[in-house]
Short mmCIF file of C-alpha atoms in Angstrom, two decimals:
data_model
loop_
_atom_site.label_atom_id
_atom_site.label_comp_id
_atom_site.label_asym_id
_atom_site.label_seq_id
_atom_site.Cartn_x
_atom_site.Cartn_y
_atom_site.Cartn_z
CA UNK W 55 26.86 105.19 -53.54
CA UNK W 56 29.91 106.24 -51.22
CA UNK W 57 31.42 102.87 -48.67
CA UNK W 58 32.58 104.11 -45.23
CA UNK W 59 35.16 102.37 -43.66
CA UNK W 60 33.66 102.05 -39.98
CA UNK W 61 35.84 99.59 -38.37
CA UNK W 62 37.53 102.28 -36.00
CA UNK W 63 35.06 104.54 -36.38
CA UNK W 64 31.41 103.15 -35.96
CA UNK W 65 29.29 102.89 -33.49
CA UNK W 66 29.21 100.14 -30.42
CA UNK W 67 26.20 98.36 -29.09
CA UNK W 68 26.07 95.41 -26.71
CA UNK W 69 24.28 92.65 -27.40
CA UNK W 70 23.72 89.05 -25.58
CA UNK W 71 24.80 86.15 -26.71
CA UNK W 72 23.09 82.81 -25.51
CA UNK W 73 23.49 79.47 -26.48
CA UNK W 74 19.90 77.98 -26.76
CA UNK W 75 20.39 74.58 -28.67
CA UNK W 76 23.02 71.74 -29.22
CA UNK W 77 22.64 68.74 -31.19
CA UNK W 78 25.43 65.95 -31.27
CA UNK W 79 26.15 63.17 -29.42
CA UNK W 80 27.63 62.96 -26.07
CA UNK W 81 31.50 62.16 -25.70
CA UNK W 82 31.51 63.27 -29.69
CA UNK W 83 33.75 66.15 -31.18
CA UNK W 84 31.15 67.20 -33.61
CA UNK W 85 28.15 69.65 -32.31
CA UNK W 86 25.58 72.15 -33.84
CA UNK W 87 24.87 74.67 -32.12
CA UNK W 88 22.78 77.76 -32.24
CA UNK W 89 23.15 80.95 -30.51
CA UNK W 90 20.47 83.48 -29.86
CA UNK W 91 22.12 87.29 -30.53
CA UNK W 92 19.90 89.62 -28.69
CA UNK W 93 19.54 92.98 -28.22
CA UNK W 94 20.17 93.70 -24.32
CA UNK W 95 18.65 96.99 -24.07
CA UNK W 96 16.68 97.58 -27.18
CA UNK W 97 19.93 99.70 -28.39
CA UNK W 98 20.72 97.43 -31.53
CA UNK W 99 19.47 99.01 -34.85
CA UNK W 100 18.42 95.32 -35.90
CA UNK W 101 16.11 92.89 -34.36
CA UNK W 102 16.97 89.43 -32.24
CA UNK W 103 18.31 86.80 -34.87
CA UNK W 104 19.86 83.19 -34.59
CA UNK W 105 23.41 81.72 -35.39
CA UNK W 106 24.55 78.04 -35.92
CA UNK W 107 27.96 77.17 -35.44
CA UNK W 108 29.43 73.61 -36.17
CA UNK W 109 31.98 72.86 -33.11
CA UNK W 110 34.40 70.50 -33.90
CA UNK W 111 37.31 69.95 -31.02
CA UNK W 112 37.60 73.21 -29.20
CA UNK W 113 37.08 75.64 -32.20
CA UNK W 114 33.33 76.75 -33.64
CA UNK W 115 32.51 77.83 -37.32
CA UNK W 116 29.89 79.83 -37.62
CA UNK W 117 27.79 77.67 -40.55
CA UNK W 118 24.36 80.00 -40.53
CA UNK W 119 22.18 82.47 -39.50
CA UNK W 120 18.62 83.35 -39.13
CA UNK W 121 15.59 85.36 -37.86
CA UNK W 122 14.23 81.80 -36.47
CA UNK W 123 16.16 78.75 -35.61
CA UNK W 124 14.49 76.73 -38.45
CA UNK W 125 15.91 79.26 -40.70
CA UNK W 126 19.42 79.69 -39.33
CA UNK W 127 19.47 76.10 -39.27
CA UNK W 128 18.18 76.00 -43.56
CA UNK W 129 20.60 78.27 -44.28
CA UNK W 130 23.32 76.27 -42.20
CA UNK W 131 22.37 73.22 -43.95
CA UNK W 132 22.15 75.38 -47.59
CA UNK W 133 25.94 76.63 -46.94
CA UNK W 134 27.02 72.97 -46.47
CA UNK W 135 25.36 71.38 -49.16
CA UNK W 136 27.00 74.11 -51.38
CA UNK W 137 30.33 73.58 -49.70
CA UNK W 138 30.21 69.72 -50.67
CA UNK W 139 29.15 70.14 -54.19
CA UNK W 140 32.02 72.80 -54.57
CA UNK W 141 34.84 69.33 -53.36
CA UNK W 142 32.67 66.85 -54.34
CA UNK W 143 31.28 67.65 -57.88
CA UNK W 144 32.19 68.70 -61.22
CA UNK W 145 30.81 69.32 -64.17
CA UNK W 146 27.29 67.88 -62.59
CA UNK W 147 28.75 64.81 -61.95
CA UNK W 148 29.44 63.84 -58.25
CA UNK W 149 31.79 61.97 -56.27
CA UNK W 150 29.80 58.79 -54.92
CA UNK W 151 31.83 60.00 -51.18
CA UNK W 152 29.52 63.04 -51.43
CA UNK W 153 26.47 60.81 -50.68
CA UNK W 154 28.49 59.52 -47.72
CA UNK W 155 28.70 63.12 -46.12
CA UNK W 156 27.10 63.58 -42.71
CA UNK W 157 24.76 66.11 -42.68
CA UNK W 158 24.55 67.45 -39.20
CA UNK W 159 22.52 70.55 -40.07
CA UNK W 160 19.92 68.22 -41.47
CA UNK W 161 20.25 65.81 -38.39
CA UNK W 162 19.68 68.85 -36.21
CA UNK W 163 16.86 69.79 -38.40
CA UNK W 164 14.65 66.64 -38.44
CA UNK W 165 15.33 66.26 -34.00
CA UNK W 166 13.96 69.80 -33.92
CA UNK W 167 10.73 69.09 -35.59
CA UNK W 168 10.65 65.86 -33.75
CA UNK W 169 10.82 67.87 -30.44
CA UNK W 170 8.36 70.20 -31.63
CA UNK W 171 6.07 67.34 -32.49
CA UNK W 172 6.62 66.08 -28.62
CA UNK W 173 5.51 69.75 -27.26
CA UNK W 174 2.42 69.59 -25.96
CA UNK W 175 -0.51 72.03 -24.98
CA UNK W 176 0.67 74.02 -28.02
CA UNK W 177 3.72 74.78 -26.43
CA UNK W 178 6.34 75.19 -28.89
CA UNK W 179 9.69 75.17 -27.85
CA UNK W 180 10.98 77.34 -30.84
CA UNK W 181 8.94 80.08 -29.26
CA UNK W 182 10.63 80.03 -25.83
CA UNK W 183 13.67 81.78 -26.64
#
């Protein structure tokens, strides 16, 4: 198997990047957010897919991504439960704090399928975008 070093080499698409989602509280630092990547003039050699990003202050961390939102927002939610038992635990025993830990992703998660569950007409929002 031979690795290519493309970085000044490789090829250069556009794509569009919307923001189609944001969960947090209003007046709050915290936010999840997910962006939709899409492929502006069918140029991209990979299909549409979905990114969550945690915003805290004025900076964003890119926490998932997905072919759906549900899924970016799993895998978000897998990454931080991983990241907390990494500080949190050792040795399979766990800090009690690590119960305390706000799970945003998981937040975002449940509102989502309570929104979906408000759709009606079999409208579903996670379709629109």
């Amino acid at each position: 198997m031979e690795v290519k070093d493309l970085y000044k080499n490789g090829e250069t698409w556009k794509a569009t990047i919307k923001e189609v989602l944001w969960f947090g509280n209003e007046g709050s630092n915290d936010a999840v957010i997910v962006y939709k990547v899409g492929n502006s003039y069918d140029e991209l050699p990979f299909h549409d897919f979905y990114i969550v990003v945690h915003r805290f202050g004025d900076k964003e961390y890119v926490s998932g991504a997905g072919s759906t939102i549900i899924d970016a927002l799993e895998d978000a939610e897998r990454n931080f439960q991983r990241m907390a038992d990494e500080i949190y635990c050792y040795e399979g025993q766990c800090h009690p704090d690590r119960q305390k830990l706000r799970n945003l992703y998981r937040e975002a998660i449940e509102k989502l399928k309570e929104m979906e569950k408000l759709e009606k007409e079999g409208n579903n929002m996670l379709f629109n975008y």
